[in-house]
GROMACS .gro file of C-alpha atoms in nm:
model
  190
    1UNK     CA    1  -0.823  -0.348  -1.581
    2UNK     CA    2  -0.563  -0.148  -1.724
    3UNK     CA    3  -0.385  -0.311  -2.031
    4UNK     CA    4   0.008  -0.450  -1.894
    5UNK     CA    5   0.265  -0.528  -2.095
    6UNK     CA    6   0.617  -0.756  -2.029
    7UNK     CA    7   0.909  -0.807  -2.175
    8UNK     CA    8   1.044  -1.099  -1.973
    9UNK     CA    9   0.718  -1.200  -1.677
   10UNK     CA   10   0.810  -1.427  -1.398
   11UNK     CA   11   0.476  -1.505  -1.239
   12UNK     CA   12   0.646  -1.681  -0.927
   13UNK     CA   13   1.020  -1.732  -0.864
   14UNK     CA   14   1.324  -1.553  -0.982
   15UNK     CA   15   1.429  -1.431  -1.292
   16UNK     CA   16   1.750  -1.498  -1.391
   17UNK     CA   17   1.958  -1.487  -1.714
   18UNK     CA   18   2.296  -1.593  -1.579
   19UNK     CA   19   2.500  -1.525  -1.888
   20UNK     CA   20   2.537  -1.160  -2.114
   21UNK     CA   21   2.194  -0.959  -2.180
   22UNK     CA   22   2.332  -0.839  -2.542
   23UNK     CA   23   1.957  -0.815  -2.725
   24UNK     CA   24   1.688  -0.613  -2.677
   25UNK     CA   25   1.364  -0.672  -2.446
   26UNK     CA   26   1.100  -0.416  -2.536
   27UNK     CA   27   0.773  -0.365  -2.387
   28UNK     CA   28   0.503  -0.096  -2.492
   29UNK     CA   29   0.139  -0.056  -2.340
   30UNK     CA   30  -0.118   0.231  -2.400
   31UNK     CA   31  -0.268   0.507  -2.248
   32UNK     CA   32  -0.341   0.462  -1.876
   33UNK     CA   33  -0.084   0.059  -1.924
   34UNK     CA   34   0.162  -0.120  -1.723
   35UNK     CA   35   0.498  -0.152  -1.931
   36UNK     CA   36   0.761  -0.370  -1.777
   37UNK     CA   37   1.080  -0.454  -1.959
   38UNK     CA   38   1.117  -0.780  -1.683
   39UNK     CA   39   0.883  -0.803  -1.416
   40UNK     CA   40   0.960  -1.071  -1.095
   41UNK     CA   41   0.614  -1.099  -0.893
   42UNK     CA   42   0.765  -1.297  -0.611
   43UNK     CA   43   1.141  -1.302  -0.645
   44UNK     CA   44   1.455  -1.203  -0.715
   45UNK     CA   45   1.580  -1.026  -1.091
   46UNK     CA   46   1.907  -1.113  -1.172
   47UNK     CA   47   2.157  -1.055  -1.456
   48UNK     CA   48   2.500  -1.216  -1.492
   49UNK     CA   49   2.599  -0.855  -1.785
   50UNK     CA   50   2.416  -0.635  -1.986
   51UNK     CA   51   2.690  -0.587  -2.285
   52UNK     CA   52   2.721  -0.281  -2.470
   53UNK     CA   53   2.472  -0.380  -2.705
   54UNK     CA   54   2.158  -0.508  -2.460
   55UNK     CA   55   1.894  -0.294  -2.476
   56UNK     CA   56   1.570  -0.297  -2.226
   57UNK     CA   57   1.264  -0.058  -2.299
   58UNK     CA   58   0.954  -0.003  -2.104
   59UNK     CA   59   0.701   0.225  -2.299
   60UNK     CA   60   0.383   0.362  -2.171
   61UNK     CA   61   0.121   0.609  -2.291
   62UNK     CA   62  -0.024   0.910  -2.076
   63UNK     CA   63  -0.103   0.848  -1.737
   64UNK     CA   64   0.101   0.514  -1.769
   65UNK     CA   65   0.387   0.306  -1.608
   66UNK     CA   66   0.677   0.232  -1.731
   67UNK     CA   67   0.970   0.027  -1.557
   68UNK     CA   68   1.320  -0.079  -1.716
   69UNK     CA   69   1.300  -0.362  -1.446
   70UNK     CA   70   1.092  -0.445  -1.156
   71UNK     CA   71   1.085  -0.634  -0.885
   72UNK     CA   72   0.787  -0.645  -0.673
   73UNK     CA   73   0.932  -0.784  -0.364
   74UNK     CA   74   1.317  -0.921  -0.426
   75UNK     CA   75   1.588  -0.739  -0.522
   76UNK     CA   76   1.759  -0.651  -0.822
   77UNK     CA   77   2.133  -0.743  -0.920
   78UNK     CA   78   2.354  -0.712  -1.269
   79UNK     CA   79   2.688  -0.922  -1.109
   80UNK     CA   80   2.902  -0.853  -1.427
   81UNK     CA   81   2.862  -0.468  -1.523
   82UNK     CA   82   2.581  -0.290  -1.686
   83UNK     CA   83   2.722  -0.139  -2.047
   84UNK     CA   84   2.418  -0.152  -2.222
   85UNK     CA   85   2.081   0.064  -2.244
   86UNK     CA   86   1.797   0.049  -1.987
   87UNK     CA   87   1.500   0.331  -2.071
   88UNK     CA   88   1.176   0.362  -1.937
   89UNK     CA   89   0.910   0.627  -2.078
   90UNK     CA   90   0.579   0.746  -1.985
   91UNK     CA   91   0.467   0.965  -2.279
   92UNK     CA   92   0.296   1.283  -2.146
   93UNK     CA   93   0.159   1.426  -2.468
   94UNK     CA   94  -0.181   1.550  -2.310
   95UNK     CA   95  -0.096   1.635  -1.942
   96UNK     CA   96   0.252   1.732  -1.858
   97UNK     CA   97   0.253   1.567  -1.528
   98UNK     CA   98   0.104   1.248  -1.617
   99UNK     CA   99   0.241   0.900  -1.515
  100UNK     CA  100   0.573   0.714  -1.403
  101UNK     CA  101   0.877   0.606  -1.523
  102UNK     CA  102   1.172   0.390  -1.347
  103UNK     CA  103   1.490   0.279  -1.495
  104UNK     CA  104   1.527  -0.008  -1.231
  105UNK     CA  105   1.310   0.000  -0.928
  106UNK     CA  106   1.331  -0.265  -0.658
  107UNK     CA  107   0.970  -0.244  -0.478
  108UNK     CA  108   1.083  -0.496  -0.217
  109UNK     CA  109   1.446  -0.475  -0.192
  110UNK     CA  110   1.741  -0.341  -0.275
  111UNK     CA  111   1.984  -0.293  -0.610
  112UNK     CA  112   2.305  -0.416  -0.650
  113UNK     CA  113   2.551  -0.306  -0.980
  114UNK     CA  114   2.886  -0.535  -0.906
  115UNK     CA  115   3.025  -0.481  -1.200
  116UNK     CA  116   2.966  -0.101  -1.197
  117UNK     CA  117   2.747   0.100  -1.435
  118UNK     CA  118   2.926   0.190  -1.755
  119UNK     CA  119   2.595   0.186  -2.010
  120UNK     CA  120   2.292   0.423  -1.956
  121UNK     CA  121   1.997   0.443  -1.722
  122UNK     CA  122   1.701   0.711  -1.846
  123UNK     CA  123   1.395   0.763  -1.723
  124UNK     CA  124   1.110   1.043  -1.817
  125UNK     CA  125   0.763   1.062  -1.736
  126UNK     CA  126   0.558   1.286  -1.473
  127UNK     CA  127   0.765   1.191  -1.210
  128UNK     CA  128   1.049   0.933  -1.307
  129UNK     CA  129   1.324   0.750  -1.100
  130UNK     CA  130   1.641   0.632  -1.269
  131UNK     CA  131   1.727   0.343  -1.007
  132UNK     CA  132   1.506   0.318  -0.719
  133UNK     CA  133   1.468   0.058  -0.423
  134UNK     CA  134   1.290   0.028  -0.083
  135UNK     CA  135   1.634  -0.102   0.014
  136UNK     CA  136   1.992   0.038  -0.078
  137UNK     CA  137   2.122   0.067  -0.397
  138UNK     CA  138   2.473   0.003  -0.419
  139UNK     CA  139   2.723   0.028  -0.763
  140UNK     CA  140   3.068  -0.101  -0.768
  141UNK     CA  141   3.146   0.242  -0.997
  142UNK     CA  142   2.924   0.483  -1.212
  143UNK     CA  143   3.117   0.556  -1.500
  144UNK     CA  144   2.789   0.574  -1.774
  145UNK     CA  145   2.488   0.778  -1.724
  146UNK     CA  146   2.184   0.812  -1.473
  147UNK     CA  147   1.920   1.073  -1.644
  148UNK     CA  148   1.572   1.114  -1.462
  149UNK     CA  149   1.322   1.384  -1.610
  150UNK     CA  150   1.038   1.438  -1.388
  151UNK     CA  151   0.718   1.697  -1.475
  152UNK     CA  152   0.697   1.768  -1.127
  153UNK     CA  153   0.920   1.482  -0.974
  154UNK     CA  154   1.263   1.351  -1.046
  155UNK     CA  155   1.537   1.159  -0.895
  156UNK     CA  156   1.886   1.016  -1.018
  157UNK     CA  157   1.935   0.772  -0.772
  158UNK     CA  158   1.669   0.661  -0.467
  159UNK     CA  159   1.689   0.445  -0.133
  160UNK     CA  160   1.373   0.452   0.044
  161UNK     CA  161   1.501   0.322   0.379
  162UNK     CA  162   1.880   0.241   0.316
  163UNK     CA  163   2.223   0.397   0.183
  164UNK     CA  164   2.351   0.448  -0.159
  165UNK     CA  165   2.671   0.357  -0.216
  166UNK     CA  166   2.950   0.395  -0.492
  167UNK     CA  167   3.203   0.166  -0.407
  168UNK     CA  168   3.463   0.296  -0.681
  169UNK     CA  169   3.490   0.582  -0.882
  170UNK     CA  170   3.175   0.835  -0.969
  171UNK     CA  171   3.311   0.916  -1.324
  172UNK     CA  172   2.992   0.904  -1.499
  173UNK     CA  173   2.676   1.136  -1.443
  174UNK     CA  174   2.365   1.165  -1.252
  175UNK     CA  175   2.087   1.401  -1.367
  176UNK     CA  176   1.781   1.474  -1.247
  177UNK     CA  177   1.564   1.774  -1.415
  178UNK     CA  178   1.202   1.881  -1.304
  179UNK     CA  179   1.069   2.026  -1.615
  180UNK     CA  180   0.775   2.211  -1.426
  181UNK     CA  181   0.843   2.572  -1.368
  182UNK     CA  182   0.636   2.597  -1.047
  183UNK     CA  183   0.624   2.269  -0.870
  184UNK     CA  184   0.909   2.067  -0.964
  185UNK     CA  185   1.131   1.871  -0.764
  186UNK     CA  186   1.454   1.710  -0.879
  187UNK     CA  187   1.740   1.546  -0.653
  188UNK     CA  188   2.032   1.355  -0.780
  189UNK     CA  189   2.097   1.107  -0.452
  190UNK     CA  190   1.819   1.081  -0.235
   0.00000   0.00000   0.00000
């Protein structure tokens, strides 16, 4: 099997740190790995703040994965404010278009910002999501950054089968940029 690695791993259950997310979580896996900053198999991910200096990293090598955080089948929620840095990379140093990168992706449900977004959200691989969920993603205000570079697909902000909401004020950016000159695709909102 491919090689995984995890930051924070909850096998069954939620994952929850109920206070300020002010360190750094880092995970890094090879060529053709599974990196996940924190990973909930079964449940919800939840996050009271991530301060200005939290930091979560999800590395993977060519024709890898990489997610900020992930929930398989819960949903995702930062109650507080997100001020810190979430980045997820796929390196693509042999083919351009090679693997996947998500800032926060909720497989199984939907995202939820209360606080608002004032910190950073970057994803880049072959195609690479900043926030994504099956369900809606909702922020009480964007006033940091959403970045999504894509080879040949990108996308700012996704819902799958919902809405996306910004409750307060967009002051902040979304960017998505398809770096392929023929086949690209790149949507802010979708």
């Amino acid at each position: 099997p491919n090689a995984r690695a995890y930051g924070l791993y909850g096998s069954s259950g939620d994952v929850s740190i109920t206070g300020a997310m002010s360190g750094r979580i880092t995970a890094t896996a090879g060529d053709s790995g599974y990196a996940y900053g924190l990973y909930g198999s079964s449940g919800d991910i939840s996050i009271g703040s991530v301060s200005s200096t939290g930091q979560i990293t999800a590395t993977a090598g060519d024709f890898g994965y990489a997610y900020g955080l992930y929930a398989s089948s819960g949903n995702i929620s930062v109650t507080s404010g997100m001020s810190g840095q979430i980045t997820a990379r796929a390196e693509m140093t042999t083919v351009a278009s090679s693997g996947s990168a998500y800032g926060l992706y909720a497989d199984g449900g939907s995202i939820s910002i209360t606080g608002g977004l004032a910190g950073s959200v970057a994803a880049t691989a072959g195609a690479a999501y900043g926030l994504r969920a099956s369900g809606g993603v909702t922020l009480a205000s964007l006033s940091g950054s959403v970045a999504a570079e894509g080879d040949y697909d990108a996308t700012g902000l996704r819902s799958d089968s919902s809405s996306i909401s910004v409750i307060g004020a967009l002051s902040g950016s979304v960017t998505a940029k398809s770096t392929s000159e023929d086949l690209g695709h790149a949507v802010g909102l979708y």
